[in-house]
PDB file of C-alpha atoms in Angstrom:
ATOM      1  CA  UNK A 177     -13.062 -19.985   9.307  1.00 47.00           C
ATOM      2  CA  UNK A 178     -12.877 -19.395  13.040  1.00 52.00           C
ATOM      3  CA  UNK A 179     -13.754 -15.907  14.216  1.00 59.00           C
ATOM      4  CA  UNK A 180     -10.690 -15.570  16.438  1.00 70.00           C
ATOM      5  CA  UNK A 181      -8.153 -16.278  13.703  1.00 73.00           C
ATOM      6  CA  UNK A 182      -6.140 -13.113  12.961  1.00 90.00           C
ATOM      7  CA  UNK A 183      -7.261 -11.253   9.851  1.00 89.00           C
ATOM      8  CA  UNK A 184      -4.156 -11.883   7.752  1.00 90.00           C
ATOM      9  CA  UNK A 185      -4.377 -15.610   8.459  1.00 91.00           C
ATOM     10  CA  UNK A 186      -8.043 -15.640   7.443  1.00 88.00           C
ATOM     11  CA  UNK A 187      -7.225 -13.763   4.244  1.00 90.00           C
ATOM     12  CA  UNK A 188      -4.372 -16.163   3.488  1.00 90.00           C
ATOM     13  CA  UNK A 189      -6.864 -19.046   3.658  1.00 89.00           C
ATOM     14  CA  UNK A 190      -8.910 -17.614   0.799  1.00 89.00           C
ATOM     15  CA  UNK A 191      -8.246 -18.918  -2.699  1.00 89.00           C
ATOM     16  CA  UNK A 192      -5.403 -17.116  -4.471  1.00 93.00           C
ATOM     17  CA  UNK A 193      -7.036 -14.256  -6.348  1.00 94.00           C
ATOM     18  CA  UNK A 194      -4.929 -12.612  -9.063  1.00 96.00           C
ATOM     19  CA  UNK A 195      -4.345  -8.952  -8.220  1.00 96.00           C
ATOM     20  CA  UNK A 196      -5.418  -8.137 -11.777  1.00 95.00           C
ATOM     21  CA  UNK A 197      -8.941  -9.156 -10.697  1.00 94.00           C
ATOM     22  CA  UNK A 198      -9.220  -5.686  -9.172  1.00 95.00           C
ATOM     23  CA  UNK A 199      -9.632  -4.267 -12.685  1.00 94.00           C
ATOM     24  CA  UNK A 200     -12.515  -6.629 -13.415  1.00 94.00           C
ATOM     25  CA  UNK A 201     -14.100  -5.803 -10.082  1.00 94.00           C
ATOM     26  CA  UNK A 202     -14.016  -2.059 -10.758  1.00 93.00           C
ATOM     27  CA  UNK A 203     -15.441  -2.568 -14.252  1.00 93.00           C
ATOM     28  CA  UNK A 204     -18.277  -4.651 -12.783  1.00 93.00           C
ATOM     29  CA  UNK A 205     -19.242  -2.136 -10.110  1.00 92.00           C
ATOM     30  CA  UNK A 206     -22.069   0.012 -11.501  1.00 90.00           C
ATOM     31  CA  UNK A 207     -21.059   2.998  -9.354  1.00 88.00           C
ATOM     32  CA  UNK A 208     -17.618   2.504  -7.835  1.00 91.00           C
ATOM     33  CA  UNK A 209     -17.836   5.917  -6.166  1.00 89.00           C
ATOM     34  CA  UNK A 210     -20.621   4.486  -3.955  1.00 90.00           C
ATOM     35  CA  UNK A 211     -18.634   1.450  -2.849  1.00 94.00           C
ATOM     36  CA  UNK A 212     -17.816   1.854   0.868  1.00 95.00           C
ATOM     37  CA  UNK A 213     -14.189   0.752   0.385  1.00 96.00           C
ATOM     38  CA  UNK A 214     -13.292   1.987  -3.101  1.00 96.00           C
ATOM     39  CA  UNK A 215     -15.627   4.980  -3.198  1.00 94.00           C
ATOM     40  CA  UNK A 216     -13.071   7.498  -1.900  1.00 94.00           C
ATOM     41  CA  UNK A 217     -10.879   6.675  -4.919  1.00 96.00           C
ATOM     42  CA  UNK A 218     -13.624   7.824  -7.299  1.00 93.00           C
ATOM     43  CA  UNK A 219     -15.727  10.916  -7.632  1.00 87.00           C
ATOM     44  CA  UNK A 220     -17.283  13.393 -10.013  1.00 83.00           C
ATOM     45  CA  UNK A 221     -15.950  16.666 -11.331  1.00 86.00           C
ATOM     46  CA  UNK A 222     -17.759  20.006 -11.603  1.00 90.00           C
ATOM     47  CA  UNK A 223     -19.520  18.867 -14.802  1.00 91.00           C
ATOM     48  CA  UNK A 224     -20.720  15.637 -13.196  1.00 83.00           C
ATOM     49  CA  UNK A 225     -18.260  13.412 -15.079  1.00 84.00           C
ATOM     50  CA  UNK A 226     -16.717  10.453 -13.301  1.00 80.00           C
ATOM     51  CA  UNK A 227     -13.125  10.917 -12.146  1.00 90.00           C
ATOM     52  CA  UNK A 228     -10.659   8.531 -10.566  1.00 94.00           C
ATOM     53  CA  UNK A 229      -7.721   9.105  -8.251  1.00 94.00           C
ATOM     54  CA  UNK A 230      -4.603   9.265 -10.448  1.00 94.00           C
ATOM     55  CA  UNK A 231      -2.968   6.467  -8.469  1.00 96.00           C
ATOM     56  CA  UNK A 232      -5.679   3.912  -9.283  1.00 96.00           C
ATOM     57  CA  UNK A 233      -4.600   3.370 -12.923  1.00 96.00           C
ATOM     58  CA  UNK A 234      -0.951   3.241 -11.817  1.00 96.00           C
ATOM     59  CA  UNK A 235      -1.641   0.530  -9.244  1.00 96.00           C
ATOM     60  CA  UNK A 236      -3.926  -1.405 -11.602  1.00 96.00           C
ATOM     61  CA  UNK A 237      -1.170  -1.321 -14.242  1.00 96.00           C
ATOM     62  CA  UNK A 238       1.285  -2.680 -11.675  1.00 95.00           C
ATOM     63  CA  UNK A 239      -1.187  -5.470 -10.924  1.00 96.00           C
ATOM     64  CA  UNK A 240      -1.542  -6.249 -14.646  1.00 95.00           C
ATOM     65  CA  UNK A 241       2.244  -6.229 -15.159  1.00 96.00           C
ATOM     66  CA  UNK A 242       2.686  -8.958 -12.538  1.00 95.00           C
ATOM     67  CA  UNK A 243       0.423 -11.814 -13.621  1.00 92.00           C
ATOM     68  CA  UNK A 244       1.567 -14.016 -10.709  1.00 96.00           C
ATOM     69  CA  UNK A 245       0.792 -11.361  -8.097  1.00 97.00           C
ATOM     70  CA  UNK A 246      -2.116 -12.292  -5.837  1.00 97.00           C
ATOM     71  CA  UNK A 247      -4.364  -9.907  -3.946  1.00 96.00           C
ATOM     72  CA  UNK A 248      -2.966 -11.241  -0.690  1.00 96.00           C
ATOM     73  CA  UNK A 249       0.605 -10.496  -1.807  1.00 96.00           C
ATOM     74  CA  UNK A 250      -0.448  -7.026  -3.004  1.00 97.00           C
ATOM     75  CA  UNK A 251      -2.055  -6.401   0.373  1.00 96.00           C
ATOM     76  CA  UNK A 252       1.132  -7.412   2.179  1.00 96.00           C
ATOM     77  CA  UNK A 253       3.254  -5.253  -0.142  1.00 95.00           C
ATOM     78  CA  UNK A 254       1.022  -2.264   0.546  1.00 96.00           C
ATOM     79  CA  UNK A 255       1.052  -2.788   4.301  1.00 95.00           C
ATOM     80  CA  UNK A 256       4.829  -3.270   4.225  1.00 92.00           C
ATOM     81  CA  UNK A 257       5.348  -0.010   2.330  1.00 92.00           C
ATOM     82  CA  UNK A 258       3.195   1.897   4.814  1.00 94.00           C
ATOM     83  CA  UNK A 259       4.976   0.202   7.725  1.00 91.00           C
ATOM     84  CA  UNK A 260       8.443   1.051   6.383  1.00 88.00           C
ATOM     85  CA  UNK A 261       7.483   4.708   5.845  1.00 90.00           C
ATOM     86  CA  UNK A 262       6.039   4.829   9.371  1.00 91.00           C
ATOM     87  CA  UNK A 263       9.149   3.331  10.939  1.00 87.00           C
ATOM     88  CA  UNK A 264      11.434   5.661   8.958  1.00 85.00           C
ATOM     89  CA  UNK A 265       9.480   8.668  10.201  1.00 87.00           C
ATOM     90  CA  UNK A 266       9.452   7.416  13.805  1.00 89.00           C
ATOM     91  CA  UNK A 267      13.174   6.593  13.843  1.00 85.00           C
ATOM     92  CA  UNK A 268      14.160   9.953  12.396  1.00 85.00           C
ATOM     93  CA  UNK A 269      11.883  11.816  14.811  1.00 87.00           C
ATOM     94  CA  UNK A 270      13.431   9.995  17.799  1.00 90.00           C
ATOM     95  CA  UNK A 271      17.010  10.499  16.604  1.00 87.00           C
ATOM     96  CA  UNK A 272      16.405  14.176  15.886  1.00 87.00           C
ATOM     97  CA  UNK A 273      14.731  14.642  19.282  1.00 93.00           C
ATOM     98  CA  UNK A 274      17.839  13.110  20.876  1.00 91.00           C
ATOM     99  CA  UNK A 275      19.866  15.906  19.287  1.00 92.00           C
ATOM    100  CA  UNK A 276      21.891  13.791  16.902  1.00 87.00           C
ATOM    101  CA  UNK A 277      23.822  16.044  14.461  1.00 86.00           C
ATOM    102  CA  UNK A 278      22.731  15.672  10.784  1.00 79.00           C
ATOM    103  CA  UNK A 279      25.872  13.814   9.639  1.00 80.00           C
ATOM    104  CA  UNK A 280      25.711  11.393  12.573  1.00 84.00           C
ATOM    105  CA  UNK A 281      22.003  10.963  11.940  1.00 81.00           C
ATOM    106  CA  UNK A 282      22.681  10.021   8.333  1.00 78.00           C
ATOM    107  CA  UNK A 283      25.392   7.514   9.318  1.00 79.00           C
ATOM    108  CA  UNK A 284      23.148   5.998  11.983  1.00 81.00           C
ATOM    109  CA  UNK A 285      20.253   5.643   9.550  1.00 77.00           C
ATOM    110  CA  UNK A 286      22.436   3.885   6.996  1.00 75.00           C
ATOM    111  CA  UNK A 287      23.452   1.310   9.630  1.00 77.00           C
ATOM    112  CA  UNK A 288      19.903   0.567  10.754  1.00 75.00           C
ATOM    113  CA  UNK A 289      17.605  -2.168   9.555  1.00 65.00           C
ATOM    114  CA  UNK A 290      17.666  -2.682   5.782  1.00 66.00           C
ATOM    115  CA  UNK A 291      13.873  -2.535   5.761  1.00 64.00           C
ATOM    116  CA  UNK A 292      14.114   1.189   6.399  1.00 67.00           C
ATOM    117  CA  UNK A 293      15.604   1.518   2.937  1.00 66.00           C
ATOM    118  CA  UNK A 294      18.496   3.739   3.923  1.00 67.00           C
ATOM    119  CA  UNK A 295      21.198   1.064   3.895  1.00 62.00           C
ATOM    120  CA  UNK A 296      20.475  -0.171   0.359  1.00 60.00           C
ATOM    121  CA  UNK A 297      20.798   3.159  -1.398  1.00 55.00           C
ATOM    122  CA  UNK A 298      24.160   3.858  -2.994  1.00 53.00           C
ATOM    123  CA  UNK A 299      26.122   6.828  -1.759  1.00 51.00           C
ATOM    124  CA  UNK A 300      23.541   7.914   0.772  1.00 54.00           C
ATOM    125  CA  UNK A 301      21.939  10.348  -1.692  1.00 70.00           C
ATOM    126  CA  UNK A 302      18.466   8.916  -1.160  1.00 70.00           C
ATOM    127  CA  UNK A 303      18.886   9.110   2.613  1.00 71.00           C
ATOM    128  CA  UNK A 304      20.033  12.748   2.339  1.00 75.00           C
ATOM    129  CA  UNK A 305      17.051  13.594   0.131  1.00 77.00           C
ATOM    130  CA  UNK A 306      14.718  11.792   2.489  1.00 76.00           C
ATOM    131  CA  UNK A 307      16.120  13.661   5.515  1.00 77.00           C
ATOM    132  CA  UNK A 308      15.733  16.972   3.718  1.00 79.00           C
ATOM    133  CA  UNK A 309      12.023  16.387   3.090  1.00 82.00           C
ATOM    134  CA  UNK A 310      10.596  13.125   4.469  1.00 79.00           C
ATOM    135  CA  UNK A 311       7.068  14.124   3.516  1.00 82.00           C
ATOM    136  CA  UNK A 312       7.870  14.564  -0.172  1.00 81.00           C
ATOM    137  CA  UNK A 313       9.848  11.329  -0.262  1.00 80.00           C
ATOM    138  CA  UNK A 314       7.260   9.069   1.388  1.00 89.00           C
ATOM    139  CA  UNK A 315       3.868  10.722   0.854  1.00 91.00           C
ATOM    140  CA  UNK A 316       3.381   9.361  -2.661  1.00 90.00           C
ATOM    141  CA  UNK A 317       4.640   5.923  -1.601  1.00 90.00           C
ATOM    142  CA  UNK A 318       2.155   5.812   1.272  1.00 95.00           C
ATOM    143  CA  UNK A 319      -0.726   7.006  -0.917  1.00 95.00           C
ATOM    144  CA  UNK A 320       0.085   4.395  -3.542  1.00 95.00           C
ATOM    145  CA  UNK A 321       0.286   1.724  -0.835  1.00 96.00           C
ATOM    146  CA  UNK A 322      -3.126   2.758   0.522  1.00 97.00           C
ATOM    147  CA  UNK A 323      -4.641   2.403  -2.960  1.00 97.00           C
ATOM    148  CA  UNK A 324      -2.936  -0.996  -3.302  1.00 97.00           C
ATOM    149  CA  UNK A 325      -4.318  -2.122   0.074  1.00 97.00           C
ATOM    150  CA  UNK A 326      -7.865  -0.935  -0.717  1.00 97.00           C
ATOM    151  CA  UNK A 327      -7.954  -2.594  -4.143  1.00 97.00           C
ATOM    152  CA  UNK A 328      -6.501  -5.842  -2.805  1.00 97.00           C
ATOM    153  CA  UNK A 329      -8.801  -5.949   0.230  1.00 96.00           C
ATOM    154  CA  UNK A 330     -11.910  -5.219  -1.810  1.00 97.00           C
ATOM    155  CA  UNK A 331     -10.984  -7.938  -4.308  1.00 96.00           C
ATOM    156  CA  UNK A 332     -10.371 -10.417  -1.487  1.00 95.00           C
ATOM    157  CA  UNK A 333     -13.705  -9.410   0.040  1.00 95.00           C
ATOM    158  CA  UNK A 334     -15.404 -10.155  -3.275  1.00 93.00           C
ATOM    159  CA  UNK A 335     -13.909 -13.660  -3.214  1.00 89.00           C
ATOM    160  CA  UNK A 336     -15.121 -14.122   0.362  1.00 90.00           C
ATOM    161  CA  UNK A 337     -18.584 -12.854  -0.603  1.00 92.00           C
ATOM    162  CA  UNK A 338     -18.768 -15.430  -3.394  1.00 89.00           C
ATOM    163  CA  UNK A 339     -17.700 -18.114  -0.923  1.00 86.00           C
ATOM    164  CA  UNK A 340     -20.335 -17.033   1.601  1.00 89.00           C
ATOM    165  CA  UNK A 341     -23.213 -16.667  -0.852  1.00 93.00           C
ATOM    166  CA  UNK A 342     -22.589 -19.865  -2.782  1.00 90.00           C
ATOM    167  CA  UNK A 343     -22.371 -22.001   0.355  1.00 71.00           C
ATOM    168  CA  UNK A 344     -25.718 -20.710   1.620  1.00 62.00           C
ATOM    169  CA  UNK A 345     -28.232 -23.485   1.095  1.00 57.00           C
TER     170      UNK A 345
END
């Protein structure tokens, strides 16, 4: 692979790795809390017992429930979720800074790009809830997306490591 190829294109060139492979990877790591990518998702409690971020099992279950899901697709889903939350926050901040009244703001949001999520919700209730407390509405989504991205990237990196180490003469 050429060094100047954008990252997502290089990752797309890797063999399709099932997202469920992330579970196997974690089970194989002797001390996942010491892994430079996944380590922050693991830790130890006051008694020295291993603990895991509560979102890890949730994301791994999502990976298991979608047998056709690849790590690359999971990575893109995670990045897309983070992107959408970022754009929602930026759009609302700009519209509020422009002094748009709350009702006009809600109507404007519902007419914007469907990727923001406001237009697809019935009755505008989700948009109203989101406007009332954007942090509460998107924080968990973003955290879950970060876990998804880390698990997918680390699994893709494992595939690349196998490729690199088996081709070495």
